[in-house]
Coordinates of C-alpha atoms in Angstrom, one line a residue:
M28 CA 20.2 -25.3 10.6
A29 CA 20.0 -23.6 7.2
T30 CA 17.7 -21.5 5.3
N31 CA 18.0 -20.9 1.8
V32 CA 15.9 -18.2 1.4
P33 CA 16.2 -15.3 4.3
A34 CA 12.7 -14.5 5.9
A35 CA 12.9 -10.8 5.6
M36 CA 14.3 -10.6 1.8
V37 CA 16.2 -7.5 0.8
S38 CA 18.4 -6.6 -2.3
N39 CA 19.5 -3.0 -2.8
Q40 CA 23.0 -2.8 -4.4
F41 CA 24.0 0.4 -2.5
F42 CA 22.4 -1.5 0.8
D43 CA 24.4 -4.6 0.1
E44 CA 27.7 -2.1 -0.6
F45 CA 27.3 -0.3 2.7
T46 CA 26.9 -3.7 4.9
A47 CA 30.1 -4.9 3.3
K48 CA 32.2 -1.9 4.5
V49 CA 30.4 -2.0 8.0
R50 CA 31.9 -5.8 8.2
V51 CA 35.2 -4.2 8.3
K52 CA 35.0 -1.2 9.6
P53 CA 37.4 -0.9 12.8
I54 CA 35.6 -0.7 15.9
P55 CA 37.4 0.2 18.9
W56 CA 36.1 -2.2 21.4
E57 CA 38.9 -2.0 23.5
G58 CA 38.5 1.9 24.1
Y59 CA 35.1 0.8 24.8
S60 CA 36.1 -1.2 27.3
R61 CA 39.0 0.9 28.8
A62 CA 35.7 3.9 29.2
G63 CA 33.4 1.4 31.2
L64 CA 31.0 0.8 28.5
I65 CA 31.6 -2.5 28.2
S66 CA 32.7 -5.2 30.7
S67 CA 36.3 -6.9 30.0
D68 CA 33.9 -9.9 30.0
E69 CA 31.9 -8.7 27.2
L70 CA 34.9 -7.7 25.5
H71 CA 36.3 -11.3 25.8
R72 CA 33.3 -13.2 24.7
L73 CA 32.6 -10.4 22.0
K74 CA 36.5 -11.2 20.3
D75 CA 35.9 -14.9 20.8
F76 CA 32.4 -14.8 19.0
Q77 CA 34.1 -12.9 16.0
K78 CA 36.8 -15.6 16.0
Q79 CA 34.2 -18.1 15.6
L80 CA 32.5 -16.4 12.8
V81 CA 35.6 -15.7 11.1
Q82 CA 36.4 -19.3 10.9
L83 CA 32.3 -20.3 10.2
V84 CA 32.9 -18.0 7.1
E85 CA 36.0 -19.3 5.8
S86 CA 35.1 -22.6 6.3
S87 CA 31.6 -22.4 4.6
E88 CA 29.9 -24.5 7.2
N89 CA 26.4 -23.9 7.6
S90 CA 25.3 -26.6 10.1
V91 CA 27.3 -24.8 13.3
S92 CA 25.4 -22.3 15.4
L93 CA 26.4 -19.3 16.7
A94 CA 23.1 -18.7 18.6
T95 CA 24.6 -19.0 22.5
H96 CA 26.3 -15.4 21.3
V97 CA 23.0 -13.9 20.3
P98 CA 22.0 -12.6 24.0
L99 CA 25.4 -10.5 24.2
L100 CA 24.8 -9.0 20.7
V101 CA 21.5 -7.7 21.8
S102 CA 22.8 -6.8 25.2
L103 CA 25.6 -4.7 23.5
T104 CA 23.0 -3.1 21.1
E105 CA 20.8 -2.1 24.5
K106 CA 23.5 0.1 26.0
L107 CA 25.8 1.8 23.6
S108 CA 25.4 4.4 21.4
S109 CA 27.9 4.9 18.9
V110 CA 26.4 4.7 15.4
D111 CA 29.5 2.4 13.9
A112 CA 29.4 0.0 16.8
L113 CA 25.3 -0.7 16.4
Q114 CA 25.7 -1.2 12.5
Y115 CA 28.1 -4.0 13.0
L116 CA 25.8 -5.4 15.9
L117 CA 22.9 -5.3 13.7
V118 CA 24.5 -6.6 10.7
V119 CA 26.4 -9.8 12.6
L120 CA 23.0 -10.3 14.1
D121 CA 21.2 -10.0 10.7
E122 CA 23.8 -12.4 9.5
L123 CA 23.1 -14.7 12.3
A124 CA 19.7 -14.8 11.7
E125 CA 19.9 -15.4 8.2
R126 CA 22.4 -18.2 8.6
D127 CA 20.7 -20.4 11.2
V128 CA 16.9 -20.7 12.8
E129 CA 18.6 -21.1 16.1
S130 CA 19.8 -17.8 16.1
V131 CA 16.5 -16.5 15.1
R132 CA 14.6 -18.4 18.0
A133 CA 17.4 -17.0 20.4
L134 CA 16.0 -13.7 19.5
A135 CA 12.1 -14.4 19.3
N136 CA 12.7 -16.0 23.0
D137 CA 14.1 -12.7 24.4
M138 CA 11.7 -10.3 22.4
D139 CA 11.1 -7.8 25.1
N140 CA 14.9 -6.9 25.0
V141 CA 15.4 -7.4 21.5
S142 CA 12.5 -5.3 20.7
R143 CA 14.0 -2.3 22.8
A144 CA 16.9 -2.5 21.5
L145 CA 15.7 -2.9 17.5
F146 CA 13.3 0.3 18.4
R147 CA 16.2 2.0 20.0
C148 CA 18.4 2.0 16.6
M149 CA 15.0 3.4 14.4
D150 CA 15.0 6.5 17.1
K151 CA 18.6 7.1 15.6
K152 CA 19.2 9.3 12.5
D153 CA 20.6 6.7 10.6
D154 CA 18.4 4.9 7.9
Y155 CA 20.8 2.0 7.6
L156 CA 20.4 1.5 11.3
G157 CA 16.9 2.1 11.3
L158 CA 16.0 -0.4 7.8
K159 CA 18.3 -3.0 9.0
A160 CA 16.5 -3.0 12.4
C161 CA 13.6 -3.4 10.8
K162 CA 14.7 -6.2 8.8
I163 CA 15.7 -8.0 11.5
L164 CA 12.4 -7.7 13.5
T165 CA 10.7 -8.5 10.1
G166 CA 12.5 -11.7 9.5
I167 CA 11.9 -12.4 13.7
A168 CA 8.3 -12.3 12.9
V169 CA 8.0 -13.9 9.9
T170 CA 10.1 -17.2 10.9
C171 CA 8.8 -17.4 14.6
N172 CA 5.5 -16.4 14.5
V173 CA 5.7 -14.0 17.6
E174 CA 4.1 -10.6 18.3
V175 CA 5.8 -7.8 16.9
A176 CA 4.7 -4.2 17.3
F177 CA 4.2 -3.9 13.4
G178 CA 2.6 -0.6 13.9
R179 CA 5.6 1.2 15.1
M180 CA 7.9 -0.3 12.7
F181 CA 5.4 0.6 9.8
A182 CA 5.7 4.1 11.1
Y183 CA 9.3 4.5 10.8
L184 CA 9.0 3.0 7.1
E185 CA 6.4 5.4 6.2
K186 CA 9.2 7.7 7.2
S187 CA 11.7 6.4 5.3
M188 CA 9.6 6.3 2.0
R189 CA 9.7 9.9 2.3
S190 CA 13.3 9.7 1.5
E191 CA 15.4 11.6 -1.0
L192 CA 17.2 8.9 -1.1
T193 CA 16.0 6.2 -3.4
S194 CA 17.5 3.3 -1.9
V195 CA 16.3 4.2 1.1
V196 CA 12.8 4.1 -0.1
D197 CA 13.5 0.6 -2.1
V198 CA 14.5 -1.5 1.1
A199 CA 11.8 0.2 3.1
L200 CA 9.3 -1.1 0.6
Q201 CA 11.1 -4.6 0.6
V202 CA 10.9 -4.7 4.2
V203 CA 7.1 -4.0 4.2
Q204 CA 7.2 -6.5 1.1
S205 CA 8.3 -9.4 3.9
A206 CA 6.5 -8.1 6.7
L207 CA 3.3 -8.5 4.6
R208 CA 3.9 -12.5 4.5
V209 CA 2.5 -12.6 8.4
P210 CA -1.2 -11.9 7.9
R211 CA -1.8 -10.0 10.8
A212 CA 0.6 -7.7 10.0
R213 CA -1.7 -6.6 6.7
S214 CA -4.8 -5.5 8.9
I215 CA -2.2 -3.4 11.0
L216 CA -0.4 -2.2 8.1
Y217 CA -4.5 -1.4 6.2
N218 CA -5.8 0.1 9.9
E219 CA -2.2 2.4 10.3
A220 CA -3.1 4.1 6.9
G221 CA -0.3 6.4 6.8
C222 CA 2.6 3.8 5.5
L223 CA 0.1 2.3 3.1
A224 CA -0.7 5.9 1.6
Q225 CA 2.9 6.4 1.9
M226 CA 3.5 3.4 -0.6
I227 CA 0.6 4.3 -3.1
D228 CA 2.2 7.9 -3.4
V229 CA 5.2 6.4 -4.6
L230 CA 3.2 3.7 -6.7
K231 CA 1.5 7.4 -8.2
R232 CA 4.8 8.9 -8.7
T233 CA 6.1 6.1 -10.8
V234 CA 3.3 6.9 -13.4
S235 CA 3.5 10.8 -12.9
G236 CA 7.8 10.9 -12.9
T237 CA 7.6 8.6 -16.2
K238 CA 5.5 11.6 -17.8
T239 CA 7.3 14.5 -16.3
G240 CA 11.0 13.1 -15.8
A241 CA 10.6 13.5 -12.2
G242 CA 9.9 10.5 -9.8
R243 CA 11.6 11.0 -6.3
G244 CA 12.1 8.3 -4.5
V245 CA 11.6 5.9 -7.5
V246 CA 14.8 3.6 -7.7
A247 CA 13.6 2.0 -10.9
V248 CA 10.5 2.6 -12.3
S249 CA 9.3 -1.2 -12.9
Q250 CA 11.0 -2.8 -9.8
T251 CA 9.3 0.4 -7.7
Q252 CA 5.9 -0.7 -9.0
Y253 CA 6.7 -4.5 -8.8
E254 CA 7.4 -4.0 -5.0
V255 CA 4.3 -1.8 -4.1
V256 CA 1.7 -3.8 -6.5
F257 CA 3.4 -7.4 -4.7
C258 CA 2.2 -5.2 -1.3
L259 CA -1.4 -4.5 -2.5
W260 CA -1.7 -8.1 -4.0
L261 CA -0.9 -9.7 -0.5
L262 CA -3.3 -7.2 1.5
T263 CA -6.3 -7.9 -0.8
F264 CA -5.9 -11.8 0.5
E265 CA -7.9 -9.9 3.5
R266 CA -11.6 -9.7 2.4
H267 CA -11.8 -6.3 4.6
V268 CA -8.9 -4.9 2.6
A269 CA -9.7 -6.0 -0.8
V270 CA -13.2 -5.0 -0.7
T271 CA -12.3 -1.0 0.4
I272 CA -9.1 -0.8 -0.9
D273 CA -9.9 1.2 -4.1
R274 CA -12.6 3.6 -2.6
K275 CA -10.0 4.6 -0.2
Y276 CA -6.8 4.9 -2.4
D277 CA -8.0 4.7 -6.0
V278 CA -5.2 2.1 -7.1
V279 CA -6.9 0.4 -9.7
S280 CA -7.0 3.1 -12.2
T281 CA -3.3 3.4 -11.6
M282 CA -2.6 -0.2 -12.4
V283 CA -4.5 0.2 -15.9
E284 CA -2.2 2.9 -16.8
I285 CA 0.9 1.0 -15.4
A286 CA -0.1 -2.3 -17.0
R287 CA -0.7 -0.9 -20.6
S288 CA 3.1 0.8 -20.6
A289 CA 4.9 -2.1 -18.5
V290 CA 7.8 -3.5 -20.1
K291 CA 8.3 -5.9 -17.3
E292 CA 6.5 -9.4 -17.5
K293 CA 6.6 -9.7 -13.5
V294 CA 5.0 -5.9 -13.2
V295 CA 2.0 -7.0 -15.5
R296 CA 1.7 -10.4 -13.5
I297 CA 1.2 -8.9 -10.2
I298 CA -1.2 -6.4 -11.0
V299 CA -3.3 -9.0 -13.0
A300 CA -3.2 -11.1 -9.8
T301 CA -4.0 -8.5 -7.9
W302 CA -7.2 -7.6 -10.0
A303 CA -8.2 -11.4 -9.2
N304 CA -8.3 -11.0 -5.8
M305 CA -10.5 -8.4 -6.0
A306 CA -12.9 -9.5 -8.5
Q307 CA -13.6 -12.6 -6.4
H308 CA -15.8 -9.9 -4.3
S309 CA -19.0 -8.8 -6.1
V310 CA -18.6 -4.9 -4.7
N311 CA -15.2 -4.9 -6.5
V312 CA -17.1 -5.3 -10.1
P313 CA -18.3 -1.8 -10.5
G314 CA -14.9 0.0 -9.9
L315 CA -13.3 -2.6 -11.9
L316 CA -15.6 -1.7 -14.8
V317 CA -15.5 1.8 -14.1
A318 CA -11.4 1.6 -14.1
R319 CA -11.9 0.3 -17.5
V320 CA -10.2 -3.1 -16.4
P321 CA -12.0 -5.3 -18.9
A322 CA -10.4 -3.3 -21.7
C323 CA -7.5 -3.5 -20.3
L324 CA -6.9 -7.1 -20.1
E325 CA -8.1 -7.9 -23.7
T326 CA -5.2 -5.3 -24.8
L327 CA -3.2 -7.3 -22.9
R328 CA -4.6 -10.7 -23.8
V329 CA -4.5 -10.3 -27.5
G330 CA -1.7 -7.5 -27.8
R331 CA 1.3 -9.1 -25.6
N332 CA 3.1 -12.6 -26.1
F333 CA 3.9 -13.3 -22.7
N334 CA 5.9 -16.3 -21.6
D335 CA 4.5 -16.7 -18.2
E336 CA 1.5 -19.8 -19.1
D337 CA 0.0 -18.7 -15.8
L338 CA -0.3 -15.3 -16.4
K339 CA -2.0 -16.2 -20.0
Q340 CA -4.5 -18.0 -18.4
T341 CA -5.3 -15.9 -15.5
L342 CA -5.5 -13.1 -18.3
T343 CA -8.0 -15.5 -20.2
D344 CA -10.0 -16.2 -16.8
L345 CA -10.5 -12.7 -15.3
T346 CA -11.5 -11.6 -18.7
D347 CA -14.3 -14.3 -19.0
T348 CA -14.9 -13.3 -15.6
M349 CA -15.5 -9.5 -16.3
A350 CA -17.5 -10.2 -19.9
E351 CA -19.9 -12.0 -17.3
H352 CA -21.0 -8.2 -16.1
T353 CA -20.0 -6.2 -19.5
G354 CA -22.4 -8.1 -21.5
V355 CA -25.5 -6.3 -21.9
M356 CA -24.8 -3.2 -19.8
T357 CA -26.6 0.0 -21.0
S358 CA -26.0 3.6 -19.9
W359 CA -27.6 3.6 -16.8
D360 CA -26.0 0.2 -15.8
E361 CA -22.6 2.1 -16.8
Y362 CA -23.8 5.2 -14.5
V363 CA -24.8 3.2 -11.3
N364 CA -21.4 1.4 -11.7
Q365 CA -19.6 4.6 -11.4
L366 CA -22.0 5.8 -8.4
K367 CA -21.0 1.9 -7.0
S368 CA -17.3 2.7 -7.3
G369 CA -17.6 6.1 -5.6
K370 CA -15.8 8.1 -8.2
L371 CA -17.8 9.8 -10.7
E372 CA -16.7 11.7 -13.8
W373 CA -18.1 13.7 -16.1
S374 CA -19.0 12.1 -19.5
G375 CA -22.1 12.4 -21.6
W376 CA -24.9 10.6 -19.5
H377 CA -24.8 13.8 -16.8
R378 CA -24.8 16.7 -19.4
S379 CA -28.1 14.8 -21.4
E380 CA -31.0 15.7 -20.6
Q381 CA -32.7 13.0 -22.3
F382 CA -30.4 10.5 -19.8
W383 CA -32.0 12.1 -16.9
K384 CA -35.9 12.4 -18.4
I385 CA -35.7 8.9 -19.2
H386 CA -34.4 7.8 -16.0
V387 CA -35.1 10.3 -12.9
A388 CA -37.7 7.8 -11.8
K389 CA -35.4 4.9 -11.3
M390 CA -33.5 6.9 -8.7
D391 CA -36.5 6.7 -6.1
E392 CA -36.1 3.1 -6.5
N393 CA -34.8 0.5 -3.9
D394 CA -35.6 3.1 -1.4
H395 CA -33.9 5.8 -3.2
R396 CA -30.5 4.2 -3.5
I397 CA -28.9 6.2 -6.1
V398 CA -30.0 9.3 -4.4
R399 CA -28.5 7.8 -1.2
L400 CA -25.2 7.0 -3.2
L401 CA -25.1 10.5 -4.2
A402 CA -25.3 11.5 -0.5
R403 CA -22.3 9.4 0.2
V404 CA -20.5 10.5 -2.3
L405 CA -20.5 14.4 -1.3
A406 CA -19.8 13.3 2.8
A407 CA -16.6 10.6 2.1
P408 CA -13.8 12.2 3.0
E409 CA -11.7 10.0 0.1
S410 CA -14.3 11.7 -2.5
T411 CA -12.0 13.3 -5.4
D412 CA -12.9 17.0 -5.7
T413 CA -14.7 15.8 -9.3
S414 CA -16.6 13.3 -7.7
V415 CA -18.3 16.0 -5.6
A416 CA -18.9 18.3 -8.3
V417 CA -20.3 15.6 -10.1
A418 CA -22.5 14.4 -7.6
C419 CA -23.9 18.2 -7.0
H420 CA -24.7 18.3 -10.5
D421 CA -26.9 15.2 -10.4
L422 CA -28.5 15.9 -7.3
S423 CA -29.5 18.9 -9.2
Q424 CA -30.8 16.7 -12.3
Y425 CA -32.7 14.6 -9.6
V426 CA -34.4 17.8 -8.4
K427 CA -34.9 19.2 -11.7
Y428 CA -37.0 16.3 -13.5
N429 CA -38.6 15.0 -9.9
P430 CA -39.4 18.6 -8.0
E431 CA -40.8 16.2 -4.6
G432 CA -37.5 14.8 -4.7
K433 CA -36.0 17.4 -3.0
K434 CA -37.4 16.6 0.3
F435 CA -35.5 13.2 0.1
V436 CA -32.4 15.4 -0.9
A437 CA -32.9 17.2 2.4
K438 CA -33.8 14.2 4.6
V439 CA -30.6 12.4 3.9
G440 CA -28.3 15.5 4.3
A441 CA -27.4 16.1 1.2
K442 CA -29.4 19.1 0.9
Q443 CA -27.2 20.8 3.7
R444 CA -24.2 19.5 2.3
V445 CA -24.5 21.0 -1.0
M446 CA -25.4 24.4 0.5
T447 CA -22.3 23.9 2.7
L448 CA -20.1 23.4 -0.4
M449 CA -21.5 26.5 -2.1
T450 CA -19.5 28.2 0.0
E451 CA -16.8 26.5 1.3
G452 CA -16.2 23.8 -1.6
A453 CA -12.6 22.9 -2.4
T454 CA -12.4 23.8 -5.8
A455 CA -14.6 26.4 -8.1
E456 CA -15.9 23.5 -9.5
I457 CA -17.5 22.1 -6.7
K458 CA -18.7 25.8 -5.7
Y459 CA -20.4 26.1 -9.1
E460 CA -22.3 22.8 -9.0
A461 CA -23.1 23.2 -6.1
L462 CA -24.8 26.5 -6.5
M463 CA -26.6 25.4 -9.5
C464 CA -27.7 22.4 -7.0
V465 CA -29.3 24.8 -4.7
Q466 CA -30.8 27.4 -7.1
Q467 CA -32.8 23.9 -8.6
I468 CA -34.1 23.2 -5.2
M469 CA -34.9 26.8 -4.4
L470 CA -36.6 27.1 -7.7
N471 CA -38.9 24.0 -7.0
A472 CA -39.7 25.6 -3.6
W473 CA -40.7 28.4 -5.0
R474 CA -42.4 26.9 -8.0
N475 CA -44.2 24.5 -5.3

């Protein structure tokens, strides 16, 4: 039974060219047999398989399965150490898996041995071998819905994404794309964190790289952006991911920057689709507003002539959704949204005495909700240096215009945190704002 689309799709010129070379590279199988590395029976069966494979390829016949040879190929992959031999074995295993479902099922039915063989290949210091092993493992998981050690595979792919070779990074991203077709792989990737953090770092380098002329690991800016955001889109189908991913990784502002300058329509389409997934959860709205997503949507809707009718409709629908939240926003509403997003930035509100005089009483409403949010920004490990500095400043203004507020600042642990930042802050700005905050607290204590 033939499959039209591979379960694990990888398209990379260097990868494909290397695969073609592996297919024709001579392997000394007879020498392995004489050395006792493989038995004479295994040699005979391997030769028989190679003959059948050639006949099958030449006849272009897709209805014939070679699945009966899968156990032999897996066994050889487990026992041999030569990188050349292992590359060949993985190439033919991958071709069998793409050619017919029976071969994939044969692999799935022997997952203990298959996993051991493939992870053994990942331990070899050979990028092609490791990535090919990941591709096969992913194809099995997507086709047969069997348990796969995604965490271990993602850990390998994280290292691959740190490569200086753009082709290695590109293939690693495409393998993750395929793996995320399996819903349980999404939670594993998100919880493992390292691989996802590296993917987002690659995405952000596509932005900084276009500005600096750098972009290590970026095979082509638009393609890399599409691959990473496609993964983010798949992840945001999981609610627990959708409601926390921007707070953890600050991806929305990066996508806004990409969408404004993207030439490829497919890049804009996948970014807008990701925002649409996120906008389904009200907790994400403040972050989308703070990142200026509505303005970006309006620019795309009015300023670009897209061919994709679905994209046009999604832009219109999402623009309408966001407009419901931006229609009558006051400066206080914008400030609260910024706080809820966990990403504070300097603006006119923070430096305005009038703003604090008018709104300080609101900070005590709903059980001091705003003060608690500021304290959370100070304590959150994902908070940026700017967010921490602004939070220190805002707390100082709260205490300045509400002297009794210092008691609650101490109660929620913010006072102690600010005092620590005064000497241990990551930047000079944080230390300065923390010092100003402590001075304000002490000044009010002295006055009282």
